[in-house]
Short mmCIF file of C-alpha atoms and ligand atoms in Angstrom, two decimals:
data_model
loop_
_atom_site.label_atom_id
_atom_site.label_comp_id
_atom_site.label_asym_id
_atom_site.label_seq_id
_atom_site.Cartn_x
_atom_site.Cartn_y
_atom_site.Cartn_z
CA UNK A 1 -7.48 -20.77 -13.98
CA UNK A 2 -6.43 -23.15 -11.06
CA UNK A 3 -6.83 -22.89 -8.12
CA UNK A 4 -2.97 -24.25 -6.97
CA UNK A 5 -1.40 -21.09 -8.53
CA UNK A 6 0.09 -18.12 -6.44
CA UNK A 7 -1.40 -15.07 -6.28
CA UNK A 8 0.65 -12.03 -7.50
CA UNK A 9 1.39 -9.18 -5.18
CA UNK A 10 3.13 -5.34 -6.68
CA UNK A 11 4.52 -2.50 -5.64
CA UNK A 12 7.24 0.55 -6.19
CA UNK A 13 9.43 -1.40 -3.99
CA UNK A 14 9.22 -3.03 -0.33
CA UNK A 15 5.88 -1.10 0.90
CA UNK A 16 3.54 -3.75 -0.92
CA UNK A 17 4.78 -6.36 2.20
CA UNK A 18 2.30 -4.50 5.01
CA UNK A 19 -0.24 -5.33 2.62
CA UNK A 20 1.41 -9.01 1.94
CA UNK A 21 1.40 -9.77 5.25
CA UNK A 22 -2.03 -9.24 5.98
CA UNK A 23 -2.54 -11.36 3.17
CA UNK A 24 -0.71 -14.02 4.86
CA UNK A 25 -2.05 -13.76 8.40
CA UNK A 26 -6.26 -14.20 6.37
CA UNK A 27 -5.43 -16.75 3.50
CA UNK A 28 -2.19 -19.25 4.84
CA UNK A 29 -3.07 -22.03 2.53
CA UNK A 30 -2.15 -19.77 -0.35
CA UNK A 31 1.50 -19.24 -2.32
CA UNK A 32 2.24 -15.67 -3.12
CA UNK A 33 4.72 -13.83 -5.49
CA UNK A 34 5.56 -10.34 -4.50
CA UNK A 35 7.62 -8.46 -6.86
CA UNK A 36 8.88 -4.69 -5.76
CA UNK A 37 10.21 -2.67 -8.49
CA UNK A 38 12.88 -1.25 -6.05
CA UNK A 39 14.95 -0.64 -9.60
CA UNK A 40 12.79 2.27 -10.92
CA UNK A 41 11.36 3.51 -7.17
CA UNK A 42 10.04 6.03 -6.40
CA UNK A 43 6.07 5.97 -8.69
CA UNK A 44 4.89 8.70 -6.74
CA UNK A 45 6.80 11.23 -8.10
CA UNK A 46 6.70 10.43 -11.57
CA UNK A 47 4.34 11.33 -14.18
CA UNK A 48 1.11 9.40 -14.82
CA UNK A 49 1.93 7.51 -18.11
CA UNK A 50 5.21 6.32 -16.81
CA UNK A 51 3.91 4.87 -13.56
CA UNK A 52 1.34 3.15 -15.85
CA UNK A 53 4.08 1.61 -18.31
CA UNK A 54 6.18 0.43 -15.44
CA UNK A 55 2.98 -1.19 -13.58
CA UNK A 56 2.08 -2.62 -16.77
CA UNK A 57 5.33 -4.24 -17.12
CA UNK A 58 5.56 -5.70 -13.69
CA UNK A 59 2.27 -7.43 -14.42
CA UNK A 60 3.23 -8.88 -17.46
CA UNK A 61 5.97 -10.77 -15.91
CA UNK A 62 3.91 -11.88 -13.06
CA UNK A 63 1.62 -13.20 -15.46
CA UNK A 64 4.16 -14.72 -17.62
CA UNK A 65 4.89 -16.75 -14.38
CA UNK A 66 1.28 -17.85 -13.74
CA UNK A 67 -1.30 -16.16 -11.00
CA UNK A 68 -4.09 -16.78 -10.10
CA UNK A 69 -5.19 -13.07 -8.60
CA UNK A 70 -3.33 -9.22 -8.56
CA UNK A 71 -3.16 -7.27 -5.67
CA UNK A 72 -1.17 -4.13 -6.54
CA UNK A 73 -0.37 -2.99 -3.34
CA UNK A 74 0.69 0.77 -3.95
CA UNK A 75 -1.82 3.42 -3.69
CA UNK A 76 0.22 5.69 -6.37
CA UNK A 77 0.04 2.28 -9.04
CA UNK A 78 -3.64 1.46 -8.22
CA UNK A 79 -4.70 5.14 -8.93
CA UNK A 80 -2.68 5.40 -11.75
CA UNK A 81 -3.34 1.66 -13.37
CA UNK A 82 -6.16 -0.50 -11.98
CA UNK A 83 -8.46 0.45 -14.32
CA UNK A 84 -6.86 -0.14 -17.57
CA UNK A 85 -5.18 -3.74 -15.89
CA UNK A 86 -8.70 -4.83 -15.33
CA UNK A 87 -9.78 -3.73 -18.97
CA UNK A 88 -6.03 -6.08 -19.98
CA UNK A 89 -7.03 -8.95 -17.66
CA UNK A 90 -10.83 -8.96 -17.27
CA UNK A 91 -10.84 -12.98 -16.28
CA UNK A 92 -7.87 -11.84 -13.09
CA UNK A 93 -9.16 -10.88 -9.88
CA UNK A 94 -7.44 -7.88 -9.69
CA UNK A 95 -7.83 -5.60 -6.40
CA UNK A 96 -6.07 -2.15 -5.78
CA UNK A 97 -5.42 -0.33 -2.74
CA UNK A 98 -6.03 3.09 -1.70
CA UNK A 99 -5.90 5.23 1.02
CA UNK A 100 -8.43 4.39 3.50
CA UNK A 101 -10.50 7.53 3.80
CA UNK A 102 -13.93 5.73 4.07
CA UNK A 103 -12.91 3.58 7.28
CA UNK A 104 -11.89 7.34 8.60
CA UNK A 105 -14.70 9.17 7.95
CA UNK A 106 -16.81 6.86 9.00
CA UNK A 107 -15.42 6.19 12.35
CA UNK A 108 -14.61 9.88 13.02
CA UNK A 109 -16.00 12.28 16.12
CA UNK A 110 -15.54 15.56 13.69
CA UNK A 111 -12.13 16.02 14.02
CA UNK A 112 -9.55 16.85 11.21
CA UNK A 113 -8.53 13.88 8.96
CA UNK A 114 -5.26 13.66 7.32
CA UNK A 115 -4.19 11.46 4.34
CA UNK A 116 -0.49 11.20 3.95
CA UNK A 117 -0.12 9.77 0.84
CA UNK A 118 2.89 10.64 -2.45
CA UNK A 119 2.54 13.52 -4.44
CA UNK A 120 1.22 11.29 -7.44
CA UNK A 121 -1.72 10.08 -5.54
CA UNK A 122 -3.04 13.68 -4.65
CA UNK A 123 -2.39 14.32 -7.91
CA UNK A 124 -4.73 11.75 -9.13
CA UNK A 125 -8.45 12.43 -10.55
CA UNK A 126 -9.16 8.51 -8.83
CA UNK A 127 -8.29 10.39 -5.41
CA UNK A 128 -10.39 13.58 -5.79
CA UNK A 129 -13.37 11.20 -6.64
CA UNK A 130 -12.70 9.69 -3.57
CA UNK A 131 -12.38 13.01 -1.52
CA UNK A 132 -15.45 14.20 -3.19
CA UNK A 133 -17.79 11.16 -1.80
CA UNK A 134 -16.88 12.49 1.65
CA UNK A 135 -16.22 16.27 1.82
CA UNK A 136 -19.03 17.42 2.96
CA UNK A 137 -19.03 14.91 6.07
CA UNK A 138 -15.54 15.22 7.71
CA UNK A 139 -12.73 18.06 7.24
CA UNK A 140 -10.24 15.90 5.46
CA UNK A 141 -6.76 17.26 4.48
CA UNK A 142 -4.00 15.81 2.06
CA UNK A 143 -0.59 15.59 3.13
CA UNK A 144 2.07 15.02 0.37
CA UNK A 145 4.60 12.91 1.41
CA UNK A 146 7.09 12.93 -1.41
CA UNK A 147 10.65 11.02 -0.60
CA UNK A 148 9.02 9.65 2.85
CA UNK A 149 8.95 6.03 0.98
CA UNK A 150 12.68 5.76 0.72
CA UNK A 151 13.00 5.84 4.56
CA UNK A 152 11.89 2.55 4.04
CA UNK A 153 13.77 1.49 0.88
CA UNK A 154 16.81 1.99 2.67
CA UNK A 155 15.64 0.11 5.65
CA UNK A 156 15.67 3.49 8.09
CA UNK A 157 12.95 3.33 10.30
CA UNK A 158 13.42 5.93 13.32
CA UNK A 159 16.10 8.36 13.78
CA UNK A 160 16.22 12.31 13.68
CA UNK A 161 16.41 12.46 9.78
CA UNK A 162 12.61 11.05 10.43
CA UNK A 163 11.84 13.25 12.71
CA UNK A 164 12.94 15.91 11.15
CA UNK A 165 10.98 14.96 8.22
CA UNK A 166 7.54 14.74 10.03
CA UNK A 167 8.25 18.18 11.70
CA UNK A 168 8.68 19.91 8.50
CA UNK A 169 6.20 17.90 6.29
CA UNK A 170 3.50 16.35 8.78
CA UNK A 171 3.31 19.21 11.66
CA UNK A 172 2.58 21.97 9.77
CA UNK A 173 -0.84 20.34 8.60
CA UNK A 174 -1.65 19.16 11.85
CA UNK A 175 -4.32 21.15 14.22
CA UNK A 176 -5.68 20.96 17.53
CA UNK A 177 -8.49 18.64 16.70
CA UNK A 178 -6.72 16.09 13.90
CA UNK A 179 -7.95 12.51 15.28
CA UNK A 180 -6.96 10.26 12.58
CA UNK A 181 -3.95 10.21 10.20
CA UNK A 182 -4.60 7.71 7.36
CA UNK A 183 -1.34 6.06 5.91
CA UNK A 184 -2.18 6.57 2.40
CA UNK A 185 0.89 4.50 0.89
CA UNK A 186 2.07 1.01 1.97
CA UNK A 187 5.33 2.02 2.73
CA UNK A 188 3.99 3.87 5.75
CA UNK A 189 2.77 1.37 7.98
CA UNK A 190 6.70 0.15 8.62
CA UNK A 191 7.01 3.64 10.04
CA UNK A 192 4.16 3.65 12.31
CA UNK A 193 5.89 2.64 15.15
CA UNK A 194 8.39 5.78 14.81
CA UNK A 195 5.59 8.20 14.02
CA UNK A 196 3.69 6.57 17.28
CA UNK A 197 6.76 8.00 18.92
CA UNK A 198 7.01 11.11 17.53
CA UNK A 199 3.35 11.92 18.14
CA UNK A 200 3.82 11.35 21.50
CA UNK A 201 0.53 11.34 23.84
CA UNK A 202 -1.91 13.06 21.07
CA UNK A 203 -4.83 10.87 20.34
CA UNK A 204 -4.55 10.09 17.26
CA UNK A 205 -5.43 6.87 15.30
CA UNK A 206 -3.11 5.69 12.72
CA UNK A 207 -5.36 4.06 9.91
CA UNK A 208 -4.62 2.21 6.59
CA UNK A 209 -6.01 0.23 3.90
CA UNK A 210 -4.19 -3.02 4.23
CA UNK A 211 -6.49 -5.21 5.72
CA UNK A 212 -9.51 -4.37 4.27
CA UNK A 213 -7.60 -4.47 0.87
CA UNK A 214 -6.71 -8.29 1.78
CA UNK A 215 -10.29 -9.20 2.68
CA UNK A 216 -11.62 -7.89 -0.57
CA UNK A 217 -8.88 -10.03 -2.33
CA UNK A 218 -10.00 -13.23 -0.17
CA UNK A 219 -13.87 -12.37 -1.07
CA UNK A 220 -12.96 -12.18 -5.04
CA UNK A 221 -10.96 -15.20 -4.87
CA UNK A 222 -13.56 -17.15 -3.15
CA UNK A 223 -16.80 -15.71 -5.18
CA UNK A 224 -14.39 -17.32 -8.02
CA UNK A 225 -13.83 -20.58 -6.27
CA UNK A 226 -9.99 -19.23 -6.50
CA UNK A 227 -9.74 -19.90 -2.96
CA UNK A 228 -7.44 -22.16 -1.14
CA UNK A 229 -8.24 -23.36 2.33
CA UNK A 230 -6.62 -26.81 3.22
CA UNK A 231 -5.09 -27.19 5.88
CA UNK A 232 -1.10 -26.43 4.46
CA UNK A 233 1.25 -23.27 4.91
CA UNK A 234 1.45 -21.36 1.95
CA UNK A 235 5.00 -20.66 0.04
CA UNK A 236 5.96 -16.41 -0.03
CA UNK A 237 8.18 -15.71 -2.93
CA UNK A 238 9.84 -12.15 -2.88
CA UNK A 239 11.52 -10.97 -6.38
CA UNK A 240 12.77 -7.22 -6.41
CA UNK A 241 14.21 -5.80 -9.80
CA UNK A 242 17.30 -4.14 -8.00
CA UNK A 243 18.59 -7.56 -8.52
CA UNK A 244 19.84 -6.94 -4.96
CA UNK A 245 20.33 -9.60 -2.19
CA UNK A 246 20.17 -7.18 0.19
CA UNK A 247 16.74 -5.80 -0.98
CA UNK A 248 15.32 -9.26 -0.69
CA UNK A 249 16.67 -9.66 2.51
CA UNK A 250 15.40 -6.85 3.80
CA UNK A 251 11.99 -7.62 2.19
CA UNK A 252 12.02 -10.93 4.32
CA UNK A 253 12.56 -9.20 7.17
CA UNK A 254 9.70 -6.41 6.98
CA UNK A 255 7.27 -9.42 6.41
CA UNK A 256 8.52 -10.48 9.50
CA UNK A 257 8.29 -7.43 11.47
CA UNK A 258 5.16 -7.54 14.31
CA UNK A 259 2.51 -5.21 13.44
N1 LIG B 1 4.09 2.24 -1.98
C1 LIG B 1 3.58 3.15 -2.92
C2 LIG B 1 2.17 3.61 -2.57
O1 LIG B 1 1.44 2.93 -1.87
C3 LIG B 1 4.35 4.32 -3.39
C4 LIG B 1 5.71 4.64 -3.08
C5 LIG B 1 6.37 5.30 -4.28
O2 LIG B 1 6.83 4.56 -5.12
O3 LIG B 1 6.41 6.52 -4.34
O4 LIG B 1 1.74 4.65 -3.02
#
């Protein structure tokens, strides 16, 4: 495999890019392809075998144009598909995200944890492994977020319809003592700002998986002598399956967008 190819980046649609642009800020010699499947969004309310046969074919076609490494950047795809992709590619460095539970528990004081995250992650026997490994040392609760994502498909990213979304979906789970929300899906992040708002002066930490999925991408890459690190700015290439302009656009500007 050479070392000169791009390195493929997935997801349901736009929320891949907070992962991308980690990506970016740790590895800038490298070229990237990131290809959001805006056309058949939302994954994480569908049913197992059809998130599978859609991540499958995005992969293909990223293969079919040459990578060097996979990062499928949505929690509800990795849970679903990582797995069986490494199984199909076993000579791809292939990492998956998920939410970042361990980087909460372990940096906790005792107070509640919750993981907002879509319905289809919850769902997923990948995720109650997860949960299991840490149960018994924090009091972690699962918030399902289903049609949260699209808030950032359509490129809304405050407003009362937001608001009025986190009152009736987020509130209700929260408690005196919740310190840490983890953003269990990568379209999340792009609302952080918003939800920073909306919590107002409660202390609690906003935590997700994005950088530490990056770094295990870099370390893979590297152990494989995959990595670039001359001194040159890397090429981003966005695709989207909407076949939409304005998707791309938009996709441009969240990778953009300071963090
Ligand atoms: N961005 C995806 C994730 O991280 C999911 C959004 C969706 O398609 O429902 O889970």
């Amino acid at each position: 495999m050479s070392k000169e190819l791009p390195i493929g980046f997935m997801d349901s649609g736009l929320g891949g890019l907070s992962v991308l642009r980690e990506a970016i800020r740790i590895m800038p010699a490298e070229d990237f392809i990131y290809f959001g499947d805006s056309l058949h969004a939302p994954y994480g309310t569908k049913e197992q075998s059809v998130i599978r046969d859609l991540t499958f074919a995005v992969v293909e076609n990223l293969m079919k144009q040459g990578i060097k490494g996979l990062a499928v950047a949505c929690n509800t795809a990795t849970s679903a598909a990582v797995r069986l992709l490494r199984g199909m590619y076993p000579d791809l460095p292939i990492v998956g995200i998920e939410p970042a539970v361990k980087p909460a528990v372990v940096s906790s004081h005792g107070g509640r944890i919750l993981v907002m995250a879509t319905p289809m992650t919850i769902a997923q026997e990948k995720y109650h492994l997860l949960l299991e490994q840490y149960r018994d040392q924090a009091d972690i609760v699962s918030v399902p977020c289903g049609g949260l994502m699209e808030f950032v498909e359509q490129g809304r990213f405050d407003g009362e319809q937001l608001d009025t979304y986190f009152r009736e979906n987020l509130l209700p789970y929260m408690t005196d003592d919740t310190e840490t929300i983890v953003l269990g899906c990568t379209h999340y992040p792009f609302l952080r700002p918003h939800l920073m708002e909306f919590l107002g002066d409660r202390p609690i930490r906003l935590i997700d998986g994005s950088l530490g999925t990056s770094m295990e991408l870099k370390r893979r890459l590297k152990v494989k002598g995959l990595l670039r690190e001359e001194n040159r700015t890397g090429i981003v290439t966005i695709q989207n399956s909407s076949g939409s302009q304005a998707m791309i656009d938009r996709s441009y500007e969240l990778l953009a967008m300071p963090f």
